[in-house]
Short mmCIF file of C-alpha atoms in Angstrom, two decimals:
data_model
loop_
_atom_site.label_atom_id
_atom_site.label_comp_id
_atom_site.label_asym_id
_atom_site.label_seq_id
_atom_site.Cartn_x
_atom_site.Cartn_y
_atom_site.Cartn_z
CA VAL A 210 113.66 66.75 85.88
CA LEU A 211 114.46 63.20 86.09
CA ILE A 212 112.46 61.00 88.74
CA GLN A 213 113.76 57.83 90.09
CA GLY A 214 112.09 55.20 92.13
CA GLU A 215 110.43 51.72 91.99
CA SER A 216 107.25 51.00 90.04
CA GLY A 217 104.09 52.79 91.85
CA THR A 218 106.19 54.82 93.81
CA GLY A 219 103.91 57.79 92.80
CA LYS A 220 106.51 59.14 89.98
CA GLU A 221 103.32 60.53 87.95
CA LEU A 222 101.81 62.23 90.94
CA LEU A 223 105.09 64.06 91.56
CA ALA A 224 105.17 64.87 87.70
CA ARG A 225 101.70 66.62 88.25
CA LEU A 226 102.62 68.26 91.49
CA ILE A 227 105.67 69.75 89.78
CA HIS A 228 103.59 70.87 86.86
CA GLN A 229 100.84 72.30 89.07
CA LEU A 230 103.40 74.27 90.66
CA SER A 231 105.26 75.83 87.98
CA PRO A 232 104.48 79.00 85.76
CA ARG A 233 103.04 76.15 83.01
CA ALA A 234 100.37 74.94 85.53
CA ASP A 235 97.70 76.75 83.08
CA LYS A 236 98.98 74.61 80.09
CA PRO A 237 98.31 70.99 79.47
CA ILE A 238 100.46 68.23 81.13
CA VAL A 239 100.64 65.19 78.47
CA VAL A 240 101.53 61.84 79.86
CA VAL A 241 103.32 59.20 77.88
CA ASN A 242 104.46 55.59 78.97
CA CYS A 243 107.48 55.17 76.97
CA GLY A 244 107.55 51.11 77.59
CA ALA A 245 103.88 50.58 76.76
CA LEU A 246 104.14 51.20 72.94
CA HIS A 247 106.32 49.74 70.05
CA GLU A 248 109.38 51.77 68.55
CA ASN A 249 107.58 52.77 65.58
CA LEU A 250 104.24 53.65 67.45
CA LEU A 251 105.93 55.72 69.93
CA GLU A 252 108.10 57.62 67.44
CA SER A 253 104.73 58.69 65.90
CA GLU A 254 103.05 59.08 69.31
CA LEU A 255 105.65 61.45 70.60
CA PHE A 256 106.57 63.55 66.89
CA GLY A 257 103.59 62.83 64.94
CA HIS A 258 103.26 62.21 61.34
CA GLU A 259 102.50 63.49 57.91
CA LYS A 260 99.48 62.02 55.79
CA GLY A 261 101.19 59.11 54.09
CA ALA A 262 104.34 58.63 56.04
CA PHE A 263 103.72 55.07 56.79
CA THR A 264 101.02 52.54 56.20
CA GLY A 265 97.82 53.32 57.88
CA ALA A 266 98.70 56.94 58.08
CA THR A 267 95.59 58.10 56.32
CA SER A 268 95.79 61.91 58.03
CA ARG A 269 97.95 63.95 59.53
CA ARG A 270 98.44 63.74 63.37
CA ILE A 271 100.24 66.19 65.84
CA GLY A 272 102.50 64.13 68.39
CA ARG A 273 102.70 64.52 72.26
CA PHE A 274 105.58 67.30 72.07
CA GLU A 275 102.91 69.26 69.86
CA GLU A 276 100.25 68.68 72.49
CA ALA A 277 102.50 69.78 75.34
CA ASP A 278 103.56 73.24 73.95
CA GLY A 279 103.65 75.85 76.55
CA GLY A 280 103.36 72.87 79.29
CA THR A 281 104.65 69.59 80.20
CA LEU A 282 105.33 66.43 78.61
CA PHE A 283 105.86 63.69 81.40
CA LEU A 284 107.74 60.62 79.91
CA ASP A 285 107.13 57.63 82.09
CA GLU A 286 110.09 54.73 81.72
CA ILE A 287 112.18 56.67 80.08
CA GLY A 288 114.91 53.73 80.23
CA ASP A 289 112.71 51.75 77.50
CA LEU A 290 113.31 53.98 74.99
CA SER A 291 114.94 52.62 71.60
CA PRO A 292 118.10 54.03 70.23
CA THR A 293 116.38 55.87 67.42
CA VAL A 294 114.11 57.92 69.63
CA GLN A 295 116.60 58.50 72.14
CA VAL A 296 118.29 60.46 69.27
CA LYS A 297 115.23 62.25 68.30
CA LEU A 298 114.68 63.09 71.85
CA LEU A 299 117.93 64.52 72.27
CA ARG A 300 117.55 66.61 69.46
CA PHE A 301 114.64 68.33 70.79
CA LEU A 302 116.30 68.68 74.25
CA GLN A 303 118.89 70.51 72.43
CA GLU A 304 117.31 72.53 69.56
CA ARG A 305 113.48 72.69 71.09
CA GLU A 306 112.61 71.68 67.62
CA LEU A 307 111.19 68.18 65.73
CA GLN A 308 109.83 67.29 62.46
CA ARG A 309 106.82 65.01 62.32
CA LEU A 310 107.51 61.66 60.42
CA GLY A 311 107.26 61.94 56.97
CA SER A 312 107.88 66.21 56.99
CA ASN A 313 111.35 67.64 56.60
CA VAL A 314 109.90 70.89 58.24
CA ASN A 315 111.26 71.60 61.55
CA LEU A 316 108.67 72.83 64.19
CA GLN A 317 109.61 74.60 67.31
CA VAL A 318 107.88 73.42 70.79
CA ASP A 319 108.32 74.73 73.88
CA ALA A 320 107.33 71.89 76.29
CA ARG A 321 108.92 70.94 79.49
CA VAL A 322 110.20 67.72 79.85
CA ILE A 323 109.92 65.51 82.71
CA SER A 324 111.12 61.71 82.81
CA ALA A 325 110.66 58.95 85.20
CA THR A 326 112.40 55.70 85.34
CA ASN A 327 112.40 52.53 87.62
CA ARG A 328 115.68 51.43 86.18
CA ASP A 329 119.33 52.39 86.78
CA LEU A 330 120.22 54.58 83.95
CA ASP A 331 123.66 55.04 84.99
CA LEU A 332 124.00 51.26 84.45
CA GLN A 333 122.28 51.52 80.96
CA VAL A 334 124.67 54.39 79.95
CA LYS A 335 127.79 52.20 81.12
CA GLU A 336 126.30 48.89 79.14
CA GLY A 337 125.57 51.00 76.25
CA SER A 338 122.04 51.05 76.23
CA PHE A 339 121.00 54.47 76.87
CA ARG A 340 122.77 57.60 75.35
CA GLU A 341 125.07 59.40 77.79
CA ASP A 342 124.71 62.48 76.25
CA LEU A 343 121.11 62.14 76.66
CA PHE A 344 121.01 60.88 80.37
CA TYR A 345 122.95 64.28 80.95
CA ARG A 346 120.46 66.48 79.27
CA LEU A 347 117.64 64.56 81.14
CA ASN A 348 119.50 64.81 84.30
CA VAL A 349 119.41 68.10 85.18
CA VAL A 350 117.65 67.80 88.33
CA THR A 351 116.97 64.40 90.12
CA MET A 352 114.31 63.54 92.70
CA ALA A 353 114.57 60.07 93.88
CA LEU A 354 111.08 58.71 95.35
CA PRO A 355 111.82 55.95 98.18
CA PRO A 356 109.13 53.30 98.20
CA LEU A 357 106.50 53.52 100.21
CA ARG A 358 107.75 50.76 103.09
CA GLU A 359 110.44 53.65 103.66
CA ARG A 360 108.22 56.74 104.00
CA LYS A 361 105.40 55.39 106.29
CA GLU A 362 104.83 59.07 107.79
CA ASP A 363 103.11 59.86 103.85
CA LEU A 364 100.22 57.15 104.96
CA PRO A 365 97.64 59.31 106.59
CA VAL A 366 97.33 62.02 103.93
CA LEU A 367 97.49 59.57 101.34
CA ILE A 368 94.69 57.54 103.01
CA ASP A 369 92.47 60.07 103.59
CA TYR A 370 93.12 61.50 99.97
CA TYR A 371 92.33 58.24 98.42
CA ILE A 372 88.96 57.52 100.52
CA GLU A 373 87.85 60.92 99.79
CA GLN A 374 88.18 60.26 96.03
CA PHE A 375 86.97 56.57 96.21
CA ASN A 376 83.70 57.71 98.29
CA ARG A 377 83.01 60.11 95.37
CA ASP A 378 83.45 57.38 92.66
CA ASN A 379 81.46 54.95 94.46
CA GLY A 380 78.61 56.95 96.29
CA LYS A 381 79.86 55.91 99.57
CA LYS A 382 80.26 58.14 102.83
CA ILE A 383 83.20 56.07 104.61
CA LYS A 384 84.48 58.38 107.30
CA GLY A 385 87.64 56.71 107.70
CA LEU A 386 89.60 53.67 109.29
CA SER A 387 89.14 51.90 112.49
CA ALA A 388 91.90 51.84 114.82
CA GLU A 389 93.04 48.51 113.97
CA ALA A 390 92.58 48.72 110.30
CA ARG A 391 94.95 51.89 110.61
CA ASP A 392 97.59 50.09 112.48
CA ALA A 393 97.33 47.14 109.73
CA LEU A 394 98.11 49.47 106.94
CA VAL A 395 101.12 51.19 108.76
CA LYS A 396 102.45 47.69 109.51
CA TYR A 397 102.17 46.38 105.87
CA GLU A 398 105.31 46.56 104.04
CA TYR A 399 103.73 47.46 100.19
CA PRO A 400 105.84 45.47 97.58
CA GLY A 401 103.34 47.10 94.97
CA ASN A 402 103.88 50.74 96.72
CA ILE A 403 101.32 53.75 96.43
CA ARG A 404 99.86 52.07 93.60
CA GLU A 405 99.14 48.65 95.74
CA LEU A 406 97.73 51.13 98.40
CA VAL A 407 95.47 52.70 96.06
CA ASN A 408 94.18 49.05 95.30
CA ILE A 409 93.66 48.26 98.72
CA LEU A 410 91.68 51.31 99.54
CA GLU A 411 89.35 51.14 96.59
CA ARG A 412 88.46 47.90 97.39
CA ALA A 413 87.84 48.80 101.14
CA VAL A 414 85.86 51.41 100.18
CA VAL A 415 83.67 49.15 97.94
CA ILE A 416 82.71 46.85 100.12
CA CYS A 417 82.79 48.39 103.46
CA ARG A 418 78.93 48.10 104.83
CA ASP A 419 79.68 50.60 107.71
CA GLU A 420 81.28 54.12 108.49
CA TYR A 421 84.77 52.79 108.87
CA ILE A 422 86.98 50.57 107.10
CA THR A 423 87.93 47.56 109.45
CA THR A 424 90.44 44.84 109.05
CA ALA A 425 87.70 42.73 107.58
CA ASP A 426 87.75 44.93 104.75
CA LEU A 427 91.47 44.45 103.89
CA PRO A 428 92.94 41.98 101.38
CA PHE A 429 95.58 40.76 103.43
CA LYS A 430 95.87 38.87 106.68
CA THR A 431 96.66 41.38 109.53
CA ASP A 432 97.32 38.61 112.30
CA SER A 433 101.02 38.11 110.80
CA LEU A 434 102.33 41.69 110.05
CA PRO A 435 105.39 42.69 111.89
CA GLU A 436 105.41 44.98 114.44
CA ASN A 437 105.78 48.80 113.73
CA THR A 438 109.08 49.47 114.96
CA GLY A 439 109.34 52.97 112.66
CA LYS A 440 107.72 56.15 113.78
CA LYS A 441 104.27 56.29 115.13
CA ILE A 442 101.68 57.69 112.64
CA ALA A 443 98.98 59.69 113.36
#
């Protein structure tokens, strides 16, 4: 599965849901952000290494593929992979086997791969920065996540879910939102998508001193928000 969408749209949440609803749900889901690590570190992170494989490799280390054996490996920011790692990932997807760095032993691993990106992989293929054969291996089923501003109907369940979570985390008992605060959250455009919504709600729960979050607890000015011309949100 390849999940595409802007940064912060909830691609990891969707990947976890796919895993939870699959026959692999009783096995681990392992998450790797491919854009957060240097090429050499990412290769070791994914495939593991043997003792002495490189400077600082003082012991054997299994990689994230092996950790996900029987379960799911979620590769976020897949468009950031270097050509070297792309080749190794392609080999795994074709053969379902890998070699740790510093080893010539092939290991069979049964891990389902879900990948995600906020980049245009079609364009990267045309530009030559992403392998076409790997793209087709990853792109068996594509799921596009629209930005939050285009799916405001998701707001009620997201708002209730995160208020409940932050109540638990902070020992609070917030019951919900005032009508004005809920209206403001519906009108807001969320340039940071779900990630920004989460930040807004966490801040609101922390600073709220009443039973209901009001517009005073929100980090943006509500008097300049556009009128909500979309569907009515309950």
